[in-house]
Coordinates of C-alpha atoms and ligand atoms in Angstrom, one line a residue:
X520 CA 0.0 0.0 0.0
X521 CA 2.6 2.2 0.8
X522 CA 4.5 1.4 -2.2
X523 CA 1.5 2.0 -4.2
X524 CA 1.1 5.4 -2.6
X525 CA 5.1 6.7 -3.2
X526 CA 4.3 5.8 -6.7
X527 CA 1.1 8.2 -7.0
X528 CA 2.7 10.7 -5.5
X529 CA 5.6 10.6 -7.6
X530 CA 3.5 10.5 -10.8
X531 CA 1.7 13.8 -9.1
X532 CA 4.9 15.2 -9.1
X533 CA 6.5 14.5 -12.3
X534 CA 3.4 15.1 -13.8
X535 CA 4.2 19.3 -12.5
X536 CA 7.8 18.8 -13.1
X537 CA 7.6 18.2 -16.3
X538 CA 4.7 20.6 -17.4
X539 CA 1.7 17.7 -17.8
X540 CA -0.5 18.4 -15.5
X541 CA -0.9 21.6 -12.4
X542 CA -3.5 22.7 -10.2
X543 CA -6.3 25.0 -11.6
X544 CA -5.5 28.8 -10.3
X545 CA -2.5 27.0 -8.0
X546 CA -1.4 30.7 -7.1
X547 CA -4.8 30.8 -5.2
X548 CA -3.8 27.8 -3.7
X549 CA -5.9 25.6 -6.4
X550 CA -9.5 24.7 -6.9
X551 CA -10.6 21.2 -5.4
X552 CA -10.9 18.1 -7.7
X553 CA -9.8 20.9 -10.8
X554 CA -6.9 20.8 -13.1
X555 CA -4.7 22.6 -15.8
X556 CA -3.1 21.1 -18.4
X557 CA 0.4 22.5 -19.3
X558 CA 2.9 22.5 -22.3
X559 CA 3.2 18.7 -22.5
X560 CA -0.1 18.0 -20.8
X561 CA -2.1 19.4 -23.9
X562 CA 0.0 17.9 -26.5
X563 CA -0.4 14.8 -24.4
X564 CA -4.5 15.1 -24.3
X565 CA -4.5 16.1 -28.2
X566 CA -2.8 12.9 -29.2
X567 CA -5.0 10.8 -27.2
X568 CA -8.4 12.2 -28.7
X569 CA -6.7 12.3 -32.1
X570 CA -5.7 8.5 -31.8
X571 CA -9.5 7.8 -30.5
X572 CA -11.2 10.1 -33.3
X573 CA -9.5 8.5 -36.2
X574 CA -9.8 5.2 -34.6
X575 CA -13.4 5.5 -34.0
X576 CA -14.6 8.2 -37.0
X577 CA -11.9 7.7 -39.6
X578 CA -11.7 4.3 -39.4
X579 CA -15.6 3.7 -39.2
X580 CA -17.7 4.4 -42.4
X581 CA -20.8 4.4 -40.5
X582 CA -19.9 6.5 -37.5
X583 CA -19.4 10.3 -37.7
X584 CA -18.9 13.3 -35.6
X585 CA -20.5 15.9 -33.5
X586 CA -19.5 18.9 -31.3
X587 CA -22.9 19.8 -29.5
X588 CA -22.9 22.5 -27.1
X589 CA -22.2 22.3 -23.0
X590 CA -25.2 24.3 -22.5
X591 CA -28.6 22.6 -23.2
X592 CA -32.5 23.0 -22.6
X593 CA -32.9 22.0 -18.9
X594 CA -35.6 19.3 -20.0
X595 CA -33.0 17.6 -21.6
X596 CA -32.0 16.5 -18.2
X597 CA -35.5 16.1 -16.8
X598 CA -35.5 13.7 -20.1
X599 CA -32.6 12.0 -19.3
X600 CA -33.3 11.4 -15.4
X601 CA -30.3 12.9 -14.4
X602 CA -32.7 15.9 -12.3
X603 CA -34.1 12.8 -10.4
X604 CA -32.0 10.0 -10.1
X605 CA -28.4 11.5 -11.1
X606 CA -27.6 10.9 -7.3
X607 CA -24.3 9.1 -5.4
X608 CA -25.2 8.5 -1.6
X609 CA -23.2 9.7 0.8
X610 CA -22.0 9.2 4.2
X611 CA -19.9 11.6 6.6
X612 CA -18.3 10.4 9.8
X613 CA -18.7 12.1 12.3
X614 CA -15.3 11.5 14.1
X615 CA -13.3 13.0 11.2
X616 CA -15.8 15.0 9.6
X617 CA -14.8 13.1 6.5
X618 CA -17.2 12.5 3.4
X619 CA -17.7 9.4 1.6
X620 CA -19.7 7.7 -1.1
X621 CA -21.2 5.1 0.5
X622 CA -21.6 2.3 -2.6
X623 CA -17.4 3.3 -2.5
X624 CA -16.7 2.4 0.7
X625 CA -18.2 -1.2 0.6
X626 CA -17.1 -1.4 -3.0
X627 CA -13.4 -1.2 -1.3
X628 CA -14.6 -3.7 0.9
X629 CA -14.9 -5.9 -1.5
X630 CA -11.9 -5.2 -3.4
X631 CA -10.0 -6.4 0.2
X632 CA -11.7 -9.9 0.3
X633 CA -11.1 -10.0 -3.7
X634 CA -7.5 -9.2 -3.0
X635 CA -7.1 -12.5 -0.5
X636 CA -8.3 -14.3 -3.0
X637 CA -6.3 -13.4 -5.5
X638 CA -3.2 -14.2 -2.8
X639 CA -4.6 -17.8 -2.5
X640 CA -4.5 -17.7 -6.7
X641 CA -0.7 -16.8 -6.7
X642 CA 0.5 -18.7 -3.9
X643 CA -1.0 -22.0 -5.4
X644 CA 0.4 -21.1 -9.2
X645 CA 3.6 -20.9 -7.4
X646 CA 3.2 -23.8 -5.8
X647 CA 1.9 -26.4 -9.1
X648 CA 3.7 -24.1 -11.2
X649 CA 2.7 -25.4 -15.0
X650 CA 0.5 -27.9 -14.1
X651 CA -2.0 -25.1 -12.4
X652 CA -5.5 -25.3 -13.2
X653 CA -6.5 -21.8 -12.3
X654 CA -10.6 -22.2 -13.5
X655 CA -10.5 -25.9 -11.1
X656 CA -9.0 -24.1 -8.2
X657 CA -10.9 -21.4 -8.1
X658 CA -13.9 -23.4 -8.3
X659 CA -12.8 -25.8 -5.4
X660 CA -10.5 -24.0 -2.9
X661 CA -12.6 -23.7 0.4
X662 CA -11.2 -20.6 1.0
X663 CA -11.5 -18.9 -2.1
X664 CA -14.8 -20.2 -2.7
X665 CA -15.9 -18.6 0.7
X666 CA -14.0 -15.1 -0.6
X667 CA -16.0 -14.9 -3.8
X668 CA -19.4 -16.3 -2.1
X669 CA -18.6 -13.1 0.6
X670 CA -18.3 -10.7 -2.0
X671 CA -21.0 -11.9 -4.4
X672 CA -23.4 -11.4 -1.6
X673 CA -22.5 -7.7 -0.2
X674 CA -22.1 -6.8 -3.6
X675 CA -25.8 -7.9 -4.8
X676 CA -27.5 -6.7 -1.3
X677 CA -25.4 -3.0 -2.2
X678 CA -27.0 -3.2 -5.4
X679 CA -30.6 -4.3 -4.1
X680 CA -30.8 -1.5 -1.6
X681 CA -29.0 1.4 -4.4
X682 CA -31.8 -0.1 -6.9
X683 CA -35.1 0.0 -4.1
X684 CA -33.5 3.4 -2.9
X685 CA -33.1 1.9 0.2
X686 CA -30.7 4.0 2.2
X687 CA -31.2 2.6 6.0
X688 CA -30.4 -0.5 4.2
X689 CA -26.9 1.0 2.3
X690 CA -26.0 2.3 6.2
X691 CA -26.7 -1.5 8.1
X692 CA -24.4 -2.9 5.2
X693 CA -22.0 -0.4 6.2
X694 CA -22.4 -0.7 9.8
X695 CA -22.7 -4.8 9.4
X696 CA -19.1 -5.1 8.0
X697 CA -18.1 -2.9 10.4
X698 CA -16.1 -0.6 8.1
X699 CA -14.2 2.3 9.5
X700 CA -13.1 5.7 8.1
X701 CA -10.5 4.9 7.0
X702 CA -8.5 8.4 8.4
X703 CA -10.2 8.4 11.9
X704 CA -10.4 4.5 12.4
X705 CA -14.2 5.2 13.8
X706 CA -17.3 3.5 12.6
X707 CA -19.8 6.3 13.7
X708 CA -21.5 6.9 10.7
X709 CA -24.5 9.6 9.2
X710 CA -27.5 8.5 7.6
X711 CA -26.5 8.0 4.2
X712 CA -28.2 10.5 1.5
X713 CA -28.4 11.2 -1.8
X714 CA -26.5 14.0 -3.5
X715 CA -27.2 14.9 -6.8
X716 CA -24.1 16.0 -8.8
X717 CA -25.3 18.4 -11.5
X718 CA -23.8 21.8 -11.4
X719 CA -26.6 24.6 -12.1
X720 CA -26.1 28.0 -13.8
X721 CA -28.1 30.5 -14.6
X722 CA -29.0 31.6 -18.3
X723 CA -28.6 35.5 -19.1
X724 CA -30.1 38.0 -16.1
X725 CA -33.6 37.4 -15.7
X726 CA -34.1 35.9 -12.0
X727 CA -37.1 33.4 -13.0
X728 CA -36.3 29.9 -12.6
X729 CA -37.2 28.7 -16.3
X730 CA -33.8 30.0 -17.2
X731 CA -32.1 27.6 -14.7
X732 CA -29.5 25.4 -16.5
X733 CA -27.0 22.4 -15.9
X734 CA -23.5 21.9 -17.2
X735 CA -24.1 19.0 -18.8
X736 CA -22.6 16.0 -16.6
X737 CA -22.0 13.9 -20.0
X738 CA -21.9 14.5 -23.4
X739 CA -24.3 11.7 -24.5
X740 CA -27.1 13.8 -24.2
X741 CA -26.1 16.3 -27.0
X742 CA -25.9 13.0 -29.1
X743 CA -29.3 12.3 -28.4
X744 CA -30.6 15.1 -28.4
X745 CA -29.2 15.1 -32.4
X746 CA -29.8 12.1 -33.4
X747 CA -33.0 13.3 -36.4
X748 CA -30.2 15.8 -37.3
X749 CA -27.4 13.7 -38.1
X750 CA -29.6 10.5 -39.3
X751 CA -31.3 12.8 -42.0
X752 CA -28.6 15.1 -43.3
X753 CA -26.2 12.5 -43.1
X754 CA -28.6 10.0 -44.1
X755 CA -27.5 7.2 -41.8
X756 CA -28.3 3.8 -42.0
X757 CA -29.1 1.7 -39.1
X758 CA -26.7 0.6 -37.8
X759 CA -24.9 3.5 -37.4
X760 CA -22.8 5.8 -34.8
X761 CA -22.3 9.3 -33.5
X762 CA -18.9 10.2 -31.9
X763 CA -18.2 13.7 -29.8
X764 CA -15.3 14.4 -27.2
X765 CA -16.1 17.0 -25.0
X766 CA -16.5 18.6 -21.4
X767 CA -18.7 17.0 -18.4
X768 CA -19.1 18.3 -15.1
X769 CA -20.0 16.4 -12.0
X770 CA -20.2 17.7 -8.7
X771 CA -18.5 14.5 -7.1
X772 CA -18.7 14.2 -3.6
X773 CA -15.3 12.6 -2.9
X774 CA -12.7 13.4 -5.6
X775 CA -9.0 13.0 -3.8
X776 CA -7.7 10.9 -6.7
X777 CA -6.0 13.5 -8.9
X778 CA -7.1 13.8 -12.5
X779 CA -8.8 10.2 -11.8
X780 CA -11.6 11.8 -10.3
X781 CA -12.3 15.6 -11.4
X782 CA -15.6 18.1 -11.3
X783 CA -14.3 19.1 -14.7
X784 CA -13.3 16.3 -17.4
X785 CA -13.5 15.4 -20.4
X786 CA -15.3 12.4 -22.2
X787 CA -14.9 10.9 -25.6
X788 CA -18.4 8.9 -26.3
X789 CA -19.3 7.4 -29.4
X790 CA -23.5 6.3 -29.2
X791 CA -24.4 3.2 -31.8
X792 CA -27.9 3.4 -33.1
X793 CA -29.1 -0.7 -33.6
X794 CA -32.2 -2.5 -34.4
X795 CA -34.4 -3.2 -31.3
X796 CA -33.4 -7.3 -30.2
X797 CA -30.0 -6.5 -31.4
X798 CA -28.3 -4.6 -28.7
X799 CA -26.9 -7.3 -27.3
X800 CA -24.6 -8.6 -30.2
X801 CA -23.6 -5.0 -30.6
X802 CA -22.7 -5.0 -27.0
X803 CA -20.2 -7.5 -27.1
X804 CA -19.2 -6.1 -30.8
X805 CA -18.0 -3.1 -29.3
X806 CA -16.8 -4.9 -25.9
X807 CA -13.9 -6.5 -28.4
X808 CA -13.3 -3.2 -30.3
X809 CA -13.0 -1.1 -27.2
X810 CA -10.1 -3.7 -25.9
X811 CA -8.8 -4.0 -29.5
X812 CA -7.5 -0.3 -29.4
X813 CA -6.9 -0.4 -25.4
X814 CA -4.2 -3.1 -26.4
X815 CA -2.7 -1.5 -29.4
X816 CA -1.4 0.9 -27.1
X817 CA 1.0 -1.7 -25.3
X818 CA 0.2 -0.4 -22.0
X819 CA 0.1 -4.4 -20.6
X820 CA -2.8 -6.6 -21.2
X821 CA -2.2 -7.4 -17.1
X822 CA -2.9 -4.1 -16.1
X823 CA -7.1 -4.5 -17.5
X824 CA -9.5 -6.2 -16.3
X825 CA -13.8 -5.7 -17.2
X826 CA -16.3 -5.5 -14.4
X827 CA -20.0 -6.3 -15.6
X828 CA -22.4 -4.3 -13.1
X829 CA -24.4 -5.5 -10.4
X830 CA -26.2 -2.4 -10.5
X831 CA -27.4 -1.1 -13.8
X832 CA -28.0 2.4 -14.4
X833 CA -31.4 3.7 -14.7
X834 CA -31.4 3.4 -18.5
X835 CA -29.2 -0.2 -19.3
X836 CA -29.6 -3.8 -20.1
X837 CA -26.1 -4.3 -19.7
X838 CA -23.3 -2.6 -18.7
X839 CA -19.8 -3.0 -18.1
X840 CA -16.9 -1.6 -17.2
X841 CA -13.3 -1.7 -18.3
X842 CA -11.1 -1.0 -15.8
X843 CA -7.2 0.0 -15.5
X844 CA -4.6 -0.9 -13.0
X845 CA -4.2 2.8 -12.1
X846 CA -1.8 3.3 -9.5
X847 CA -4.3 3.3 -6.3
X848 CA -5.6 0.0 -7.8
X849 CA -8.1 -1.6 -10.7
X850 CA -10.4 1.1 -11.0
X851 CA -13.2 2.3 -14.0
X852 CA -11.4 3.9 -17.7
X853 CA -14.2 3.2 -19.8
X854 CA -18.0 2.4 -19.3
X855 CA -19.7 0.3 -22.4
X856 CA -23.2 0.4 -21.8
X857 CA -26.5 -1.0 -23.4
X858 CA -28.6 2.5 -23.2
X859 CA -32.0 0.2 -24.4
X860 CA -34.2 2.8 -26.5
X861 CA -34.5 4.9 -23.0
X862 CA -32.8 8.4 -23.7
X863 CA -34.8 8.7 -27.5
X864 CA -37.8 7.3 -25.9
X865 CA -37.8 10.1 -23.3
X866 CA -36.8 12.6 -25.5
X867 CA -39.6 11.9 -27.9
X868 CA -42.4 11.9 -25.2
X869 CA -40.9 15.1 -23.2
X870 CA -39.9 17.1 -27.0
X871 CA -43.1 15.4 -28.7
X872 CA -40.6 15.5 -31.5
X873 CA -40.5 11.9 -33.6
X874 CA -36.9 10.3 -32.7
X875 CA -37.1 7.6 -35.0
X876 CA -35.8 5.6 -38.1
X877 CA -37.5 4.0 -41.1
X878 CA -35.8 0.4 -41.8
X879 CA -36.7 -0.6 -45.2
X880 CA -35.3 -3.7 -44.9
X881 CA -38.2 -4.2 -42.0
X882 CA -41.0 -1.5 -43.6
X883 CA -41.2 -0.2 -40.5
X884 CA -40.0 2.6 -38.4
X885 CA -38.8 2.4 -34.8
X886 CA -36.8 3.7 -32.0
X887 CA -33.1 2.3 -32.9
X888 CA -31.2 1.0 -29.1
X889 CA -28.0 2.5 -28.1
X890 CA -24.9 0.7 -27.4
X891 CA -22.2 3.2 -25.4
X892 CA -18.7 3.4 -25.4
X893 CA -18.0 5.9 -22.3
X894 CA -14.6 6.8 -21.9
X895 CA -12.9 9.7 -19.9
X896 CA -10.2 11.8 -21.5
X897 CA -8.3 12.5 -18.3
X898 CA -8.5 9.2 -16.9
X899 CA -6.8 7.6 -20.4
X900 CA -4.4 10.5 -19.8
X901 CA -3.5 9.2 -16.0
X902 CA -3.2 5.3 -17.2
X903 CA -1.2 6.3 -20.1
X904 CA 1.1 8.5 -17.7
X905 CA 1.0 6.5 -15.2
X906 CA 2.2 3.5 -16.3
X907 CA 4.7 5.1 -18.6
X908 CA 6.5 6.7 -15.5
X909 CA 9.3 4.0 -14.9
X910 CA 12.5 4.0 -12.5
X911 CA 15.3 1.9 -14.2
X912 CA 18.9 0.9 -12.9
X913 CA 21.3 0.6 -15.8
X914 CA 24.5 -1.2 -16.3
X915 CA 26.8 1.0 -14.7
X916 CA 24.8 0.9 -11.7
X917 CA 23.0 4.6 -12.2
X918 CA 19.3 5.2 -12.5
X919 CA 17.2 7.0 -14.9
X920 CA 13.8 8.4 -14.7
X921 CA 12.0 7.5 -18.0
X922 CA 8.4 8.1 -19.3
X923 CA 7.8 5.1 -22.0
X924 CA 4.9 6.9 -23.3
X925 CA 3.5 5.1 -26.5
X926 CA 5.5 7.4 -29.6
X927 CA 2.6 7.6 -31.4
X928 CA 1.0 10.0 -28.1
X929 CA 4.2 11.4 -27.2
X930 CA 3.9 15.1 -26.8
X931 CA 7.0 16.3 -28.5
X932 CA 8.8 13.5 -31.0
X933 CA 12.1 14.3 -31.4
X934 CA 14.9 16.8 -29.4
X935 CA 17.2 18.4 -31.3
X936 CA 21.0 19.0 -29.8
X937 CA 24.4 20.7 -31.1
X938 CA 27.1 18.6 -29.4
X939 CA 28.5 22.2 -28.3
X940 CA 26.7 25.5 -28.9
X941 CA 29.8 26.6 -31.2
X942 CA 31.3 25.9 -34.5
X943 CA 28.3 26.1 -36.7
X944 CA 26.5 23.2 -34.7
X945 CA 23.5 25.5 -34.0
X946 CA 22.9 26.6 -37.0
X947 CA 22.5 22.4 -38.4
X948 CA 20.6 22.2 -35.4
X949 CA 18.6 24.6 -36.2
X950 CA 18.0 23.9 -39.9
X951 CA 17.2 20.1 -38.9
X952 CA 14.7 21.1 -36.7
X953 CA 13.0 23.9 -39.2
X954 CA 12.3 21.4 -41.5
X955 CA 11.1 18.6 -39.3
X956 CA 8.5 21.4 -37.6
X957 CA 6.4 20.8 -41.1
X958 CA 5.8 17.2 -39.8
X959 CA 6.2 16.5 -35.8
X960 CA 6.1 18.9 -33.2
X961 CA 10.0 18.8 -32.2
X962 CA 12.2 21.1 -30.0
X963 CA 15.5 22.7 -29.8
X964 CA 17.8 22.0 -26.8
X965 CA 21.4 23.1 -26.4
X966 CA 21.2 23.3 -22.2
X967 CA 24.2 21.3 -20.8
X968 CA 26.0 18.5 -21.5
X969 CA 24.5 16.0 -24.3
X970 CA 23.9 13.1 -21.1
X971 CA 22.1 15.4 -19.2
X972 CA 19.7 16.5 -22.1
X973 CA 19.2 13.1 -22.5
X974 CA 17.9 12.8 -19.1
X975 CA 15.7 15.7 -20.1
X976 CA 14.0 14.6 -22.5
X977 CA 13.5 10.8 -21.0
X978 CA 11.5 12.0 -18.5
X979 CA 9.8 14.4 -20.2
X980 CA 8.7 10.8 -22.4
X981 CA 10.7 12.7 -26.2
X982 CA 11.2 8.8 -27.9
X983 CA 14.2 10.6 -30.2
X984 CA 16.9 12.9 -29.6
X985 CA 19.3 13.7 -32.7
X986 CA 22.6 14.8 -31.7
X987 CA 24.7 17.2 -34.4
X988 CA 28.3 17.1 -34.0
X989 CA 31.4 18.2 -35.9
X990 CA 31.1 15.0 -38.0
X991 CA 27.8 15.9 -39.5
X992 CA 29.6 18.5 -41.3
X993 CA 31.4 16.2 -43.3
X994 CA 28.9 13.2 -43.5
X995 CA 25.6 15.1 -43.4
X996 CA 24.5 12.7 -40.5
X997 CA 23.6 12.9 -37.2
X998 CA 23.5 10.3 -34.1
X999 CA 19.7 9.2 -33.3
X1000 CA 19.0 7.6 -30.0
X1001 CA 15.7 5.7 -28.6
X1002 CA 14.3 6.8 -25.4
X1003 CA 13.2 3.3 -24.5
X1004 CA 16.5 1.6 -25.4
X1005 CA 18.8 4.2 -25.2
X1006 CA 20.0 2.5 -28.6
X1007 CA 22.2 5.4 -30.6
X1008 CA 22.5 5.0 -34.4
X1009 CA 24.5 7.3 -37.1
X1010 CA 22.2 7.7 -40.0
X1011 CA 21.6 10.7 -43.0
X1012 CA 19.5 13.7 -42.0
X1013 CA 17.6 12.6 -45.0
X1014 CA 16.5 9.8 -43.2
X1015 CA 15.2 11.0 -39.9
X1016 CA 11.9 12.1 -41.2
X1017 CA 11.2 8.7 -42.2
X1018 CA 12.7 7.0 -38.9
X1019 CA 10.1 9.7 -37.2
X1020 CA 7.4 8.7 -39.5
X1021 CA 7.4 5.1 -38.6
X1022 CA 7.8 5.0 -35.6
X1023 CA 4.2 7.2 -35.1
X1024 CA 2.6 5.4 -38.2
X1025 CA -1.0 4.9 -37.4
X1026 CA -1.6 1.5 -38.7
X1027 CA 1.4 0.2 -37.4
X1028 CA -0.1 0.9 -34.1
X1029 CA -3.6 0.2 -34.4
X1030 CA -3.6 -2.3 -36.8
X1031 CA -2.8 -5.3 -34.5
Ligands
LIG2205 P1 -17.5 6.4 -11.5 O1 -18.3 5.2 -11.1 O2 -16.0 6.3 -11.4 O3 -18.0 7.7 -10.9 P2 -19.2 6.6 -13.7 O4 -19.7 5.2 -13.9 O5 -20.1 7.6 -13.1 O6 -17.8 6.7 -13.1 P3 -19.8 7.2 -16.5 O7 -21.0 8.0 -16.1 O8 -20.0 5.9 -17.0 O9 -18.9 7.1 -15.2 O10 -18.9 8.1 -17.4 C1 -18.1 7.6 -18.4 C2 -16.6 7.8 -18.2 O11 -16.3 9.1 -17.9 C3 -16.0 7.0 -17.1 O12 -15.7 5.7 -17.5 C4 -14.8 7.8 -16.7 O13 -13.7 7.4 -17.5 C5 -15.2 9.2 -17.0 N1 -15.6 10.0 -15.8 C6 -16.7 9.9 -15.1 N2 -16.7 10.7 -14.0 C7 -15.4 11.3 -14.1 C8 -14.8 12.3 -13.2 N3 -15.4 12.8 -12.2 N4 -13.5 12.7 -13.6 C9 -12.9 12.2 -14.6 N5 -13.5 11.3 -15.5 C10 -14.7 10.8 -15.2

């Protein structure tokens, strides 16, 4: 645990170091659960919605985009449910004063017992090495049997009592497992309540409450809410999708987990319109997708893991989650959700507008069913970062601080060094660099000795630096060296576009 926490922290701090991520208005001493992205930070985010737009809208004949607007008719959220059920319950102690969610707090109950099982699992693979049967163990060790029974059973009563609204219930769970806080050690608990998350606003001057409005807390909505739009002037066939990254704002109750958890994020959603009956294929269509481009990003298959749900949201027929190995633990990325014909259903009775698609194939016309992929921008950000962020020893004995962030989201692609800042090295430098500018965002260091601007630019996560020395005058080449294997190579300046090229190809990456 403690390990796990020296390693957030120092991801926290090289994040600042390095210009990824800082507090919003730090010289006021920050905004809770708010963040800035700096110099790297945005190049960082850009990538990462570039690599999931073309993935998702390039790559998808059927799917296309949308930008709709933060700002919406408030009956879009009556409509939705969100200014009825969009609730979390929550739970203070009154020892430390100290607010929880409550479904969190036995969720991490949970996680505990799942975590001695998982001990049992590993000690026993060690043990039978090859010869392990991890399915027949699992279904036949006492004790892990008895973990998984444990857990199956909080974790359907939690989602019983969330479902029936059933607070007392949510606190006697609590109270029955005798969970503490876990910063005061005491189990005196509140009631638990509901907290709805919403931020409201207030549209132009007038005082009257019709001009109340919410900041949207997802951009799915604005999908919906476009769906005739896009279907007729694109003229969409069913099946077909609608993509759109943008802004969300949640007022979260607890949110002490860096970007993981913000009031302020961003979400890149793609909604897939499907024939009524066959949601469910879709579903697991876009299950494999989803993990397709997770994996072509080589951040570990081990570090992912899907949760169904228990407890479906207001509007699903199934739902899971895919969740990352973030450095406090497995915990949601992305949220693929069977949305039923709910949101255009409510839309059409609340807009009495007509939300709906003529099949030819069928001669008839009906509300299509949504399949959602859910995923937040800032939380792809952290498990990119943070698993990129590595300590390594190296032959002689000295350490290095390296961020192996995939090339192809790397914010800057290539440093550029003279060997000394004399001798018309600057000046190649210089003229390297200009040209390169037209095809990668590169930069220009000639700060200290070559090691040390190595060092730079491996933590800053740069996979090339070029080095210009008084050969180059001669030769017209240059030394190139990898970030992740610290390989150097002479090659022709001619070549390095095309070394650069490849390395950030699209295909090459997604294409697995
Ligand atoms: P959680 O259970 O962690 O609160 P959620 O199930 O409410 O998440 P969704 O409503 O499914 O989340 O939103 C889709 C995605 O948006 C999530 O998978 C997550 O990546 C992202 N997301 C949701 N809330 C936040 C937040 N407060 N800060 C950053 N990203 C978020």
């Amino acid at each position: 645990m403690a390990k796990e926490q020296d390693k957030f922290k120092q991801v926290i701090a090289h994040a600042k170091e390095y210009g990824y991520i800082f507090s919003s208005s730090e010289i006021y001493d920050g905004l809770s659960a708010v963040y800035d992205y700096g110099q790297n930070g945005v190049e960082l985010k850009n990538n990462i919605k570039n690599y999931w737009w073309r993935s998702m809208v390039q790559m998808h004949e059927e799917i296309v985009g949308l930008d709709a607007a933060i700002l919406m008719h408030p009956k879009t959220w009556k409509a939705s449910g969100h200014v009825d059920a969009f609730n979390d319950p929550m739970i203070d102690n009154k020892d430390s004063k100290k607010r929880y969610r409550a479904d969190v707090l036995v969720e991490d109950y949970v996680e505990k017992i799942e975590q001695k099982a998982q001990k049992e699992i590993a000690k026993a693979k060690k043990r039978f090495g090859d010869k392990f049967d991890e399915a027949e163990f699992v279904s036949t060790h006492p004790r892990v049997v008895k973990y998984r029974a444990q857990s199956k059973e909080i974790l359907g009563r939690l989602a019983k009592s969330l479902t029936e609204e059933d607070l007392d219930d949510v606190k006697a769970l609590i109270e029955e497992l005798e969970i503490a806080c876990p910063v005061s050690g005491s189990r005196d608990w509140t009631n638990v309540k509901q907290f709805n998350l919403m931020f409201g606003t207030k549209l132009g001057a007038s005082a009257d409450s019709a001009s109340d409005l919410y900041l949207r807390p997802e951009t799915a909505q604005g999908i919906f809410v476009n769906f005739a739009n896009v279907q007729k002037t694109g003229r969409m066939k069913i099946p077909f999708g609608i993509a759109q990254i943008g802004k969300a704002f949640r007022n979260e109750i607890v949110a002490r987990q860096f970007i993981f958890r913000q009031r302020e994020f961003e979400q890149m959603e793609m909604q897939y319109f499907v024939r009524p009956g066959d949601e469910l294929k879709w579903f697991e269509h876009w299950k494999e997708v989803r993990t397709k481009w997770h994996q072509s990003l080589g951040l570990g298959e081990e570090n992912y893991r899907f949760h169904d749900h228990e407890k479906m949201a207001h509007y699903a027929n199934a739902a899971t989650d895919i969740e990352f190995n973030f450095p406090f633990g497995f915990k949601e990325l992305e949220g693929i959700h069977s949305r039923t014909d709910f949101d255009l259903k409510a839309h059409e009775n609340l807009s009495g507008k007509k939300l709906q698609f003529y099949d030819p194939e069928m001669e008839k016309s009906y509300v299509p069913y949504v399949i959602e992929t859910s995923i937040g921008l800032d939380r792809m950000f952290l498990a990119v970062f943070s698993s990129a962020l590595k300590e390594e020893t190296l032959e002689d004995g000295s350490s290095r601080t390296v961020l192996k962030i995939p090339s192809i989201l790397a914010p800057v692609k290539a440093a550029i060094f003279p060997l000394l800042k004399r001798d018309g090295l600057p000046e190649i430098a210089q003229e390297i660099m200009d040209d390169l500018k037209w095809d990668f965002n590169v930069i220009y260091d000639e700060k200290d000795a070559v090691g040390r601007r190595y060092r730079r630019q491996d933590a800053a996560g740069t996979p090339f630096c070029i080095t210009v020395d008084h050969d180059t005058k001669e030769d017209h080449s240059v030394t190139i060296r990898r970030r992740d294997t610290m390989e150097q190579k002479r090659v022709k300046i001619t070549e390095l576009k095309s070394i650069i090229q490849k390395e950030i190809d699209f295909r090459h990456w997604l294409d697995i």
